[in-house]
Amino acid sequence: MKILVPVKRVIDYNVKPRVKADGSGVDLANVKMSMNPFDEIAVEEAIRLKEAGKAEEIVAISVGPAKAQETLRTALAMGADRAILVETDDEVEPLAVAKILKAIAEEEQPGLVMLGKQAIDDDSNQTGQMLAALMQRPQGTFANTVEIDGDSVIVKREIDGGLETVKLTMPAIVTTDLRLNEPRYASLPNIMKAKKKSLDVKTPADYGVDTAKRLTTTNVAEPPVRQAGEKVEDVDALVMKMKALGIA
Amino acid sequence: MKTLVLVEHDNQSMKDATLSVVTAASKLGEVHLLVAGSSCDAVAQEAAKVAGVGKVHVADDPAYEHGLAENVAPLIAGLMDHHDAFLAPATTTGKNIAPRVAAMLDVMQISDILSVEGEKTFTRPIYAGNAIATVESSDDKLVITVRGTAFDKAEAEGGSAEIEAIGGPGDAGVSSFVSADLAEGGDRPELTSANIIVSGGRALKDGETFEKIITPLADKLGAGIGASRAAVDAGYVPNDYQVGQTGKIVAPEVYIAIGISGAIQHLAGMKDSKTIIAINKDEDAPIFQVADIGLVADLYKAVPELTEKL
């Protein structure tokens, strides 16, 4: 079985985003960029399935600028076998990304497509579900545990009330949640080896996909700032304050 | 504009999250509801009473019992021939189904909206709530998920909408429900609808200590219990306790953060609470920058004392 793992290059998890003064967006100049953490979990899960003998090949895919090659090299260093960059400097919305991934899936015929539940930049949480719809295949979103069972994949999902388990006929799409696994760090020898792995560069036009945006962002603003209140001396003072607020 | 709102339910009763979505939808136009479930008549009756609702579509079929997106999305896509906008709560249910509907309609979804600014213009959080984007759609139809805490709840009583039974495409035959492992709530209010939340962080050390310190205070206040991602990752409590950008977004009247430092990720999930109270022994903890009332103290002493004195 082949697993496709789409990955996105985003602002690093530890960087606090700064909104540009003119309201045109978030300042990404000279900001550290990394692989979307949820996608990293997807890469790790795919590698674990391969290590367990459930998958033969892992293909990492990214839709983004030339620099997204770095993100793909990271996936290759972790253990993906080859990579495809669909290069574009445009901002590509989840719907167009899903259309590109569908075209790649038609060529590659994977058993699973595994990707993060959301990217930490636009927080859309859409691409996996949209890809599943376009491919007319089942989806296991917000995965906490993934298990291959013959022609099916059993996904335990993190839902608001707890956990839910669903059984999906493959090919299927799985989106990963935080607690699925802890991604490995790539070792130095693997980073060196990754440089020699195949990385194809394509464009959205190669897949016949129009990436024109459907949503226009007219403004990006700082969220309202909450003012710090006061500190109280001891529990008695806190109790008084709480009683004044009508709590208890 | 005619809108269709997905009713979130468990086949017995409607979830509160639905009511906030009704409010958001009513800002766009006429509101119709969809109850997709199995033996879900009680939910349909409840939905018909929501103030401001024009019609309730009910698709009662075993294929819709567990809300599998593969089965429900085609049903919704079909109904969108006669509606202009589809809205779902930004819960795990809505987030699972809505993008599937959007792709079937060739529409770019607008996720997690905070406000309705115009017929096709909305605000939504990006970068874990560190920025608020205003976006305008150019699609003919709208597919939207709604952040519940950003909209008032519609009145649950007072309406008398017509109920219409509808059929749908049924089971897509590619997925099945196996089991659910849902938290036993007991009398404790659900996190997203609780008036008061007591939340614990990594400083609680382990599951037993979390229970011993947090639960009595929550019991005394009739509060829901939440936790930081650190406490969930460390296994003190189950994942559905997590408050934060990647967990639940809450906005209760009172949020009491105990032993929570206040990582950006956590603040994104609770900073819209009306009053925030923080107890932490580190006086420089970022949680104090958003707290209305702060107490710098050792939680092992302060929290039991607070519980006793309230």
Short mmCIF file of C-alpha atoms in Angstrom, two decimals, chain A residues 10-11 13-19 25-26 28 38 41 93-96 98-99 117-142 144 154 156-170 173 177-179 213-224 226-243 245-248, chain B residues 8 66 68-70 90-93 95-97 99-104 106-112 121 124-139 173-183 190 196 217 220-221 229 232-233 239-240 242 245-248 254 256 264-265 270-279 283-284 288-297 301-303 305-306 309-310:
data_model
loop_
_atom_site.label_atom_id
_atom_site.label_comp_id
_atom_site.label_asym_id
_atom_site.label_seq_id
_atom_site.Cartn_x
_atom_site.Cartn_y
_atom_site.Cartn_z
CA VAL A 10 3.89 27.40 7.92
CA ILE A 11 5.13 29.84 10.54
CA TYR A 13 4.81 26.82 16.19
CA ASN A 14 6.89 28.81 18.70
CA VAL A 15 6.81 32.14 16.87
CA LYS A 16 4.23 34.70 17.94
CA PRO A 17 2.66 36.07 14.74
CA ARG A 18 2.75 39.85 14.25
CA VAL A 19 -0.06 41.56 12.40
CA GLY A 25 -1.86 40.21 6.80
CA VAL A 26 0.67 38.66 9.18
CA LEU A 28 6.22 36.53 7.60
CA PHE A 38 -0.21 18.32 12.59
CA ILE A 41 2.30 13.83 13.09
CA GLU A 93 -6.97 27.85 -0.51
CA PRO A 94 -7.92 24.44 0.92
CA LEU A 95 -10.43 23.76 -1.88
CA ALA A 96 -7.76 24.22 -4.59
CA ALA A 98 -7.76 19.42 -2.32
CA LYS A 99 -8.26 19.51 -6.11
CA LYS A 117 -6.39 18.17 10.71
CA GLN A 118 -5.57 21.84 10.24
CA ALA A 119 -2.70 24.16 9.41
CA ILE A 120 -1.68 26.50 12.20
CA ASP A 121 -1.63 29.55 9.93
CA ASP A 122 -5.15 29.82 8.48
CA ASP A 123 -6.71 27.31 10.93
CA SER A 124 -9.21 26.25 8.26
CA ASN A 125 -9.52 22.54 9.10
CA GLN A 126 -10.90 21.71 5.64
CA THR A 127 -8.39 20.14 3.23
CA GLY A 128 -8.73 16.49 4.30
CA GLN A 129 -12.52 16.53 4.33
CA MET A 130 -12.64 18.32 0.96
CA LEU A 131 -10.22 15.82 -0.58
CA ALA A 132 -12.38 12.96 0.74
CA ALA A 133 -15.46 14.54 -0.84
CA LEU A 134 -13.76 15.09 -4.21
CA MET A 135 -12.40 11.52 -4.22
CA GLN A 136 -15.78 10.23 -2.98
CA ARG A 137 -13.91 8.29 -0.31
CA PRO A 138 -14.43 8.02 3.49
CA GLN A 139 -12.71 10.28 5.99
CA GLY A 140 -11.38 9.66 9.49
CA THR A 141 -10.87 13.13 10.92
CA PHE A 142 -9.06 14.15 14.15
CA ASN A 144 -6.18 9.60 17.87
CA ILE A 154 -10.10 1.74 11.86
CA LYS A 156 -10.39 6.36 16.73
CA ARG A 157 -11.40 10.02 16.53
CA GLU A 158 -11.14 12.80 19.11
CA ILE A 159 -14.63 14.30 19.34
CA ASP A 160 -16.11 16.87 21.70
CA GLY A 161 -17.65 14.36 24.08
CA GLY A 162 -14.74 11.89 24.09
CA LEU A 163 -13.65 9.35 21.48
CA GLU A 164 -15.45 7.76 18.55
CA THR A 165 -14.30 4.79 16.47
CA VAL A 166 -15.18 4.44 12.81
CA LYS A 167 -14.30 1.82 10.21
CA LEU A 168 -13.49 3.08 6.72
CA THR A 169 -13.08 1.15 3.50
CA MET A 170 -9.76 2.07 1.87
CA ILE A 173 -8.40 9.96 4.08
CA ASP A 177 -4.92 15.15 15.88
CA LEU A 178 -2.26 16.02 18.43
CA ARG A 179 -2.24 12.85 20.46
CA LYS A 213 -9.05 32.57 -4.65
CA ARG A 214 -12.71 32.39 -3.71
CA LEU A 215 -12.27 34.32 -0.48
CA THR A 216 -10.79 37.81 -0.37
CA THR A 217 -9.17 38.88 2.87
CA THR A 218 -10.02 42.56 3.20
CA ASN A 219 -8.40 43.16 6.58
CA VAL A 220 -6.29 41.44 9.22
CA ALA A 221 -6.36 42.95 12.68
CA GLU A 222 -4.99 42.30 16.15
CA PRO A 223 -7.55 40.63 18.40
CA PRO A 224 -9.00 42.81 21.16
CA ARG A 226 -7.66 41.94 27.44
CA GLN A 227 -6.42 44.11 30.26
CA ALA A 228 -4.83 42.52 33.28
CA GLY A 229 -6.87 43.04 36.43
CA GLU A 230 -5.54 43.11 39.95
CA LYS A 231 -3.77 40.66 42.16
CA VAL A 232 -5.19 39.88 45.59
CA GLU A 233 -3.12 39.17 48.69
CA ASP A 234 -4.62 35.96 49.99
CA VAL A 235 -7.49 33.49 49.76
CA ASP A 236 -9.73 35.61 52.03
CA ALA A 237 -9.41 38.56 49.66
CA LEU A 238 -10.16 36.28 46.72
CA VAL A 239 -13.27 34.94 48.46
CA MET A 240 -14.48 38.51 49.05
CA LYS A 241 -13.95 39.40 45.39
CA MET A 242 -15.76 36.27 44.24
CA LYS A 243 -18.68 36.95 46.55
CA LEU A 245 -19.16 39.06 41.74
CA GLY A 246 -21.99 36.85 42.91
CA ILE A 247 -20.03 33.61 42.68
CA ALA A 248 -20.94 31.37 45.59
CA GLU B 8 -26.27 18.98 16.44
CA HIS B 66 -24.14 8.56 13.97
CA LEU B 68 -21.20 9.96 9.45
CA ALA B 69 -19.97 12.67 7.09
CA GLU B 70 -19.96 10.27 4.11
CA ALA B 90 -17.62 24.72 14.71
CA THR B 91 -17.74 21.60 16.86
CA THR B 92 -16.05 18.34 15.90
CA THR B 93 -19.35 17.37 14.25
CA LYS B 95 -15.93 20.61 11.31
CA ASN B 96 -16.17 17.03 10.09
CA ILE B 97 -19.19 17.50 7.85
CA PRO B 99 -15.95 20.98 4.41
CA ARG B 100 -17.24 17.82 2.77
CA VAL B 101 -20.41 19.68 1.83
CA ALA B 102 -18.39 22.68 0.60
CA ALA B 103 -16.25 20.56 -1.73
CA MET B 104 -19.35 18.83 -3.13
CA ASP B 106 -17.40 23.60 -5.21
CA VAL B 107 -17.49 26.29 -2.55
CA MET B 108 -14.65 27.55 -0.34
CA GLN B 109 -15.79 27.21 3.27
CA ILE B 110 -15.48 30.03 5.79
CA SER B 111 -14.40 28.39 9.05
CA ASP B 112 -15.15 29.38 12.61
CA THR B 121 -18.43 39.14 4.65
CA ARG B 124 -12.69 34.71 11.63
CA PRO B 125 -9.65 33.96 13.78
CA ILE B 126 -6.36 32.90 12.17
CA TYR B 127 -2.97 32.02 13.66
CA ALA B 128 -4.54 30.52 16.79
CA GLY B 129 -6.54 33.67 17.41
CA ASN B 130 -3.49 35.93 17.24
CA ALA B 131 -5.10 37.73 14.32
CA ILE B 132 -8.66 38.32 13.15
CA ALA B 133 -9.25 38.25 9.40
CA THR B 134 -12.16 39.85 7.59
CA VAL B 135 -13.02 37.71 4.56
CA GLU B 136 -15.45 38.13 1.70
CA SER B 137 -16.71 35.20 -0.34
CA SER B 138 -17.17 35.29 -4.10
CA ASP B 139 -18.96 31.93 -4.24
CA GLY B 173 -21.46 2.27 1.97
CA VAL B 174 -17.86 3.29 2.62
CA SER B 175 -17.83 3.89 6.37
CA SER B 176 -19.42 2.57 9.53
CA PHE B 177 -19.67 3.54 13.16
CA VAL B 178 -17.94 1.10 15.51
CA SER B 179 -18.19 2.56 19.01
CA ALA B 180 -18.12 5.69 21.10
CA ASP B 181 -16.38 6.26 24.40
CA LEU B 182 -18.07 9.32 25.83
CA ALA B 183 -17.19 10.97 29.10
CA GLU B 190 -20.72 20.36 29.73
CA ILE B 196 -18.36 28.49 35.62
CA LEU B 217 -13.90 23.28 44.07
CA LYS B 220 -18.87 23.51 45.30
CA LEU B 221 -19.40 25.97 42.43
CA ARG B 229 -3.03 20.87 26.94
CA VAL B 232 -4.07 16.43 29.05
CA ASP B 233 -0.83 15.40 27.36
CA ASN B 239 -8.58 14.74 25.93
CA ASP B 240 -12.11 16.15 25.90
CA GLN B 242 -8.78 20.31 26.94
CA GLN B 245 -7.01 26.46 20.29
CA THR B 246 -6.69 22.74 19.56
CA GLY B 247 -9.24 21.75 22.21
CA LYS B 248 -12.48 23.42 23.21
CA VAL B 254 -16.22 32.76 35.27
CA ILE B 256 -10.82 29.77 37.18
CA ILE B 264 -0.92 31.30 23.84
CA GLN B 265 -2.54 28.04 22.84
CA MET B 270 -10.64 30.91 27.09
CA LYS B 271 -9.76 34.59 26.77
CA ASP B 272 -13.34 35.55 25.92
CA SER B 273 -14.52 34.40 29.34
CA LYS B 274 -16.30 37.20 31.20
CA THR B 275 -14.23 37.00 34.40
CA ILE B 276 -10.92 35.17 34.60
CA ILE B 277 -9.49 34.18 37.97
CA ALA B 278 -5.94 32.77 38.11
CA ILE B 279 -4.15 30.99 40.91
CA GLU B 283 3.90 35.71 39.67
CA ASP B 284 5.27 36.22 36.13
CA PHE B 288 -1.92 37.00 35.04
CA GLN B 289 -1.80 39.30 32.00
CA VAL B 290 -5.37 38.31 31.10
CA ALA B 291 -6.74 37.54 34.56
CA ASP B 292 -9.21 39.93 36.19
CA ILE B 293 -8.33 38.58 39.60
CA GLY B 294 -4.99 36.95 40.33
CA LEU B 295 -3.69 35.17 43.39
CA VAL B 296 0.00 34.31 43.61
CA ALA B 297 0.00 31.30 45.88
CA LYS B 301 -2.73 25.27 50.04
CA ALA B 302 -4.81 27.97 48.38
CA VAL B 303 -7.33 25.85 46.47
CA GLU B 305 -8.70 26.78 51.52
CA LEU B 306 -10.77 28.52 48.84
CA LYS B 309 -14.27 29.26 52.55
CA LEU B 310 -16.64 29.69 49.63
#
